């Protein structure tokens, strides 16, 4: 520019401008590339970390989940992962740039004037001390912050899941208060962080500015005494301003690092948790489904025993019914068979081999479960059924639904199999959910079946529909049935009566009635309910049960009867073909 203006050479201006424009283009182009690469890398890291975390969470034992609120896990997967990632990416990018800048600037400063360079670096011990203090104390604050965020999210998740209860108990104002309290904790935790950061950040900049001031003071004196040229001093001042900017960045990075540390702790706590064991043999092609419990004891807490010396033997195809008062340990027994929890002593055998010798997933593959609360995922009926058999065609799904007596209501829905059931299946009735669960288990077609009957009462017609569906499902499988209905128990090969984690009586229905003990009392009480309109229990009577369905539904039912009988005779068991010769 000096040449252009002083030398009166306007023709040299254009190439200069073009050069500058080109430099700008290169700069912005590189910036674009940096942003793009950074973001791609960032998203990839987040994706990988989330994938690892989720996949690890899925392999953790149920006991681990018992003590962790879903909201907390969600916070870890969503927020904490991002926080960890930010340290990795921003830390690497900004940190490298800042350190490089500092090295170059300091080298330049020493080149220009060693004395001034030393003066400029005088605030360094204070800056380092401040950084050390911040690093040592920030961790606690960030930890509290993460805990508060997790706590708020947990409450939020819990309350949103329980919105029906909140409404029915008219708890909105209280829940508002509870939420606001958690939210306020988070606000406070954030505020503490910000307050300390504001102090730290400002004082660090103050020390930086004082450094510059010191440089000006010493520099001015040197200029006056003629020891320093004005040009060198100007250059030095420009350099000095470049020194404190990356230092500020390093402080910000430190903050990021502390936040990431607290978040990383939570992410790695999950990743370090021990998975369910993976080793073990697989099953032979034809699983017989023999189950034996030998003196099994178990405790959830490690203190009070939940199950005490449980022994029973179910030959292939037999049905064992578990009855007993609530909390007696019935669901716990089946939780041990599926290895949802690991028993403390004794042995559980399937087909003569201890279940711990099998691969845990292979074992679960052999067991169908219709649980006490029939959980459906928020998707279509088709997706929910396909959990039982992922490659099932619509025909197969409908066939299974028909056998489970779920077909009539699926056909009534405007979108049939494509109807969305809502979270946990809220858009369906309990009876409908139960029948879908049965259809799902039917599609899985396992040699061993666990039925944890829901205690929720359904009307007698639905009850009978479910009963029929169950009987089809139970046919030709080894079943453990936790029964609340007399109709389910009465045909069992063996009934085990549980009381406080012990088997107190065992035998068939008639034997136990004759014994006149707890079972006899239970069956007198409402704990074992006999459907009102069905005083004597007989095996499935399909046509009668369908009479409640008007016109068209009756036709469907008749069609179903065809398929049901085929299913039951085992002539056509498409889902079993691969398993049984
Ligand atoms: N995950 C768990 N952690 C700790 N204790 C548990 C857990 N699940 C159940 N328990 C306790 O173990 C005992 C047996 O529970 P279980 O669910 O086996 O009862 P149940 O016989 O199935 O009762 P119900 O008929 O009401 O379903 C109960 O006292 C219960 O409080
Ligand atoms: Mg139970």
JSON list of N, CA, C and O and ligand atoms in Angstrom, two decimals, residues 66 300 306 324-332 341 372 484, ligand 1:
[
{"chain": "A", "resi": 66, "resn": "UNK", "atom": "N", "xyz": [-32.52, -52.20, 38.67]},
{"chain": "A", "resi": 66, "resn": "UNK", "atom": "CA", "xyz": [-33.42, -52.01, 39.81]},
{"chain": "A", "resi": 66, "resn": "UNK", "atom": "C", "xyz": [-33.08, -50.75, 40.59]},
{"chain": "A", "resi": 66, "resn": "UNK", "atom": "O", "xyz": [-33.94, -50.13, 41.19]},
{"chain": "A", "resi": 300, "resn": "UNK", "atom": "N", "xyz": [-32.97, -61.04, 47.14]},
{"chain": "A", "resi": 300, "resn": "UNK", "atom": "CA", "xyz": [-32.75, -59.83, 46.33]},
{"chain": "A", "resi": 300, "resn": "UNK", "atom": "C", "xyz": [-31.74, -58.91, 47.01]},
{"chain": "A", "resi": 300, "resn": "UNK", "atom": "O", "xyz": [-30.89, -58.34, 46.39]},
{"chain": "A", "resi": 306, "resn": "UNK", "atom": "N", "xyz": [-35.55, -64.40, 49.85]},
{"chain": "A", "resi": 306, "resn": "UNK", "atom": "CA", "xyz": [-36.82, -64.31, 49.14]},
{"chain": "A", "resi": 306, "resn": "UNK", "atom": "C", "xyz": [-37.31, -65.72, 48.80]},
{"chain": "A", "resi": 306, "resn": "UNK", "atom": "O", "xyz": [-38.50, -66.00, 48.86]},
{"chain": "A", "resi": 324, "resn": "UNK", "atom": "N", "xyz": [-49.97, -68.92, 45.52]},
{"chain": "A", "resi": 324, "resn": "UNK", "atom": "CA", "xyz": [-49.54, -68.40, 46.82]},
{"chain": "A", "resi": 324, "resn": "UNK", "atom": "C", "xyz": [-49.95, -66.95, 46.94]},
{"chain": "A", "resi": 324, "resn": "UNK", "atom": "O", "xyz": [-50.29, -66.31, 45.95]},
{"chain": "A", "resi": 325, "resn": "UNK", "atom": "N", "xyz": [-49.88, -66.48, 48.17]},
{"chain": "A", "resi": 325, "resn": "UNK", "atom": "CA", "xyz": [-50.30, -65.09, 48.39]},
{"chain": "A", "resi": 325, "resn": "UNK", "atom": "C", "xyz": [-49.33, -64.15, 47.70]},
{"chain": "A", "resi": 325, "resn": "UNK", "atom": "O", "xyz": [-48.24, -64.54, 47.31]},
{"chain": "A", "resi": 326, "resn": "UNK", "atom": "N", "xyz": [-49.74, -62.93, 47.60]},
{"chain": "A", "resi": 326, "resn": "UNK", "atom": "CA", "xyz": [-48.90, -61.95, 46.92]},
{"chain": "A", "resi": 326, "resn": "UNK", "atom": "C", "xyz": [-47.59, -61.72, 47.70]},
{"chain": "A", "resi": 326, "resn": "UNK", "atom": "O", "xyz": [-47.57, -61.72, 48.92]},
{"chain": "A", "resi": 327, "resn": "UNK", "atom": "N", "xyz": [-46.52, -61.65, 46.93]},
{"chain": "A", "resi": 327, "resn": "UNK", "atom": "CA", "xyz": [-45.22, -61.46, 47.56]},
{"chain": "A", "resi": 327, "resn": "UNK", "atom": "C", "xyz": [-44.58, -62.75, 48.04]},
{"chain": "A", "resi": 327, "resn": "UNK", "atom": "O", "xyz": [-43.52, -62.73, 48.67]},
{"chain": "A", "resi": 328, "resn": "UNK", "atom": "N", "xyz": [-45.20, -63.89, 47.74]},
{"chain": "A", "resi": 328, "resn": "UNK", "atom": "CA", "xyz": [-44.67, -65.17, 48.23]},
{"chain": "A", "resi": 328, "resn": "UNK", "atom": "C", "xyz": [-43.39, -65.58, 47.50]},
{"chain": "A", "resi": 328, "resn": "UNK", "atom": "O", "xyz": [-42.61, -66.37, 48.01]},
{"chain": "A", "resi": 329, "resn": "UNK", "atom": "N", "xyz": [-43.18, -65.03, 46.30]},
{"chain": "A", "resi": 329, "resn": "UNK", "atom": "CA", "xyz": [-41.95, -65.36, 45.56]},
{"chain": "A", "resi": 329, "resn": "UNK", "atom": "C", "xyz": [-42.19, -66.08, 44.26]},
{"chain": "A", "resi": 329, "resn": "UNK", "atom": "O", "xyz": [-41.26, -66.66, 43.69]},
{"chain": "A", "resi": 330, "resn": "UNK", "atom": "N", "xyz": [-43.40, -66.02, 43.78]},
{"chain": "A", "resi": 330, "resn": "UNK", "atom": "CA", "xyz": [-43.74, -66.75, 42.54]},
{"chain": "A", "resi": 330, "resn": "UNK", "atom": "C", "xyz": [-43.00, -66.17, 41.33]},
{"chain": "A", "resi": 330, "resn": "UNK", "atom": "O", "xyz": [-42.34, -66.90, 40.58]},
{"chain": "A", "resi": 331, "resn": "UNK", "atom": "N", "xyz": [-43.12, -64.87, 41.15]},
{"chain": "A", "resi": 331, "resn": "UNK", "atom": "CA", "xyz": [-42.43, -64.25, 40.00]},
{"chain": "A", "resi": 331, "resn": "UNK", "atom": "C", "xyz": [-40.93, -64.42, 40.15]},
{"chain": "A", "resi": 331, "resn": "UNK", "atom": "O", "xyz": [-40.21, -64.56, 39.15]},
{"chain": "A", "resi": 332, "resn": "UNK", "atom": "N", "xyz": [-40.45, -64.43, 41.39]},
{"chain": "A", "resi": 332, "resn": "UNK", "atom": "CA", "xyz": [-39.01, -64.57, 41.61]},
{"chain": "A", "resi": 332, "resn": "UNK", "atom": "C", "xyz": [-38.52, -65.91, 41.08]},
{"chain": "A", "resi": 332, "resn": "UNK", "atom": "O", "xyz": [-37.44, -66.00, 40.49]},
{"chain": "A", "resi": 341, "resn": "UNK", "atom": "N", "xyz": [-32.18, -62.82, 37.44]},
{"chain": "A", "resi": 341, "resn": "UNK", "atom": "CA", "xyz": [-31.39, -62.70, 38.67]},
{"chain": "A", "resi": 341, "resn": "UNK", "atom": "C", "xyz": [-30.67, -64.02, 38.86]},
{"chain": "A", "resi": 341, "resn": "UNK", "atom": "O", "xyz": [-31.15, -65.06, 38.41]},
{"chain": "A", "resi": 372, "resn": "UNK", "atom": "N", "xyz": [-46.43, -60.52, 33.95]},
{"chain": "A", "resi": 372, "resn": "UNK", "atom": "CA", "xyz": [-47.56, -60.07, 34.77]},
{"chain": "A", "resi": 372, "resn": "UNK", "atom": "C", "xyz": [-48.14, -58.77, 34.22]},
{"chain": "A", "resi": 372, "resn": "UNK", "atom": "O", "xyz": [-49.34, -58.66, 34.04]},
{"chain": "A", "resi": 484, "resn": "UNK", "atom": "N", "xyz": [-53.58, -67.15, 39.00]},
{"chain": "A", "resi": 484, "resn": "UNK", "atom": "CA", "xyz": [-54.55, -66.51, 39.89]},
{"chain": "A", "resi": 484, "resn": "UNK", "atom": "C", "xyz": [-55.95, -67.00, 39.58]},
{"chain": "A", "resi": 484, "resn": "UNK", "atom": "O", "xyz": [-56.91, -66.64, 40.23]},
{"chain": "B", "resi": 1, "resn": "LIG", "atom": "N1", "xyz": [-36.46, -56.45, 42.10]},
{"chain": "B", "resi": 1, "resn": "LIG", "atom": "C1", "xyz": [-36.66, -56.66, 43.38]},
{"chain": "B", "resi": 1, "resn": "LIG", "atom": "N2", "xyz": [-35.80, -56.16, 44.29]},
{"chain": "B", "resi": 1, "resn": "LIG", "atom": "C2", "xyz": [-36.00, -56.39, 45.61]},
{"chain": "B", "resi": 1, "resn": "LIG", "atom": "N3", "xyz": [-37.02, -57.08, 46.12]},
{"chain": "B", "resi": 1, "resn": "LIG", "atom": "C3", "xyz": [-37.91, -57.59, 45.27]},
{"chain": "B", "resi": 1, "resn": "LIG", "atom": "C4", "xyz": [-37.78, -57.41, 43.86]},
{"chain": "B", "resi": 1, "resn": "LIG", "atom": "N4", "xyz": [-38.81, -58.03, 43.25]},
{"chain": "B", "resi": 1, "resn": "LIG", "atom": "C5", "xyz": [-39.54, -58.57, 44.24]},
{"chain": "B", "resi": 1, "resn": "LIG", "atom": "N5", "xyz": [-39.02, -58.32, 45.44]},
{"chain": "B", "resi": 1, "resn": "LIG", "atom": "C6", "xyz": [-39.53, -58.80, 46.73]},
{"chain": "B", "resi": 1, "resn": "LIG", "atom": "O1", "xyz": [-39.48, -60.22, 46.70]},
{"chain": "B", "resi": 1, "resn": "LIG", "atom": "C7", "xyz": [-40.65, -60.78, 47.26]},
{"chain": "B", "resi": 1, "resn": "LIG", "atom": "C8", "xyz": [-41.28, -61.75, 46.28]},
{"chain": "B", "resi": 1, "resn": "LIG", "atom": "O2", "xyz": [-41.73, -61.04, 45.16]},
{"chain": "B", "resi": 1, "resn": "LIG", "atom": "P1", "xyz": [-42.43, -61.71, 43.93]},
{"chain": "B", "resi": 1, "resn": "LIG", "atom": "O3", "xyz": [-42.53, -60.71, 42.87]},
{"chain": "B", "resi": 1, "resn": "LIG", "atom": "O4", "xyz": [-41.71, -62.97, 43.60]},
{"chain": "B", "resi": 1, "resn": "LIG", "atom": "O5", "xyz": [-43.86, -62.04, 44.51]},
{"chain": "B", "resi": 1, "resn": "LIG", "atom": "P2", "xyz": [-45.07, -62.81, 43.81]},
{"chain": "B", "resi": 1, "resn": "LIG", "atom": "O6", "xyz": [-45.26, -64.07, 44.53]},
{"chain": "B", "resi": 1, "resn": "LIG", "atom": "O7", "xyz": [-44.85, -62.88, 42.35]},
{"chain": "B", "resi": 1, "resn": "LIG", "atom": "O8", "xyz": [-46.27, -61.82, 44.14]},
{"chain": "B", "resi": 1, "resn": "LIG", "atom": "P3", "xyz": [-47.51, -61.39, 43.21]},
{"chain": "B", "resi": 1, "resn": "LIG", "atom": "O9", "xyz": [-48.51, -62.47, 43.28]},
{"chain": "B", "resi": 1, "resn": "LIG", "atom": "O10", "xyz": [-48.01, -60.17, 43.87]},
{"chain": "B", "resi": 1, "resn": "LIG", "atom": "O11", "xyz": [-47.01, -61.14, 41.85]},
{"chain": "B", "resi": 1, "resn": "LIG", "atom": "C9", "xyz": [-41.53, -59.63, 47.64]},
{"chain": "B", "resi": 1, "resn": "LIG", "atom": "O12", "xyz": [-41.44, -59.46, 49.03]},
{"chain": "B", "resi": 1, "resn": "LIG", "atom": "C10", "xyz": [-40.96, -58.42, 46.92]},
{"chain": "B", "resi": 1, "resn": "LIG", "atom": "O13", "xyz": [-41.09, -57.28, 47.70]}
]
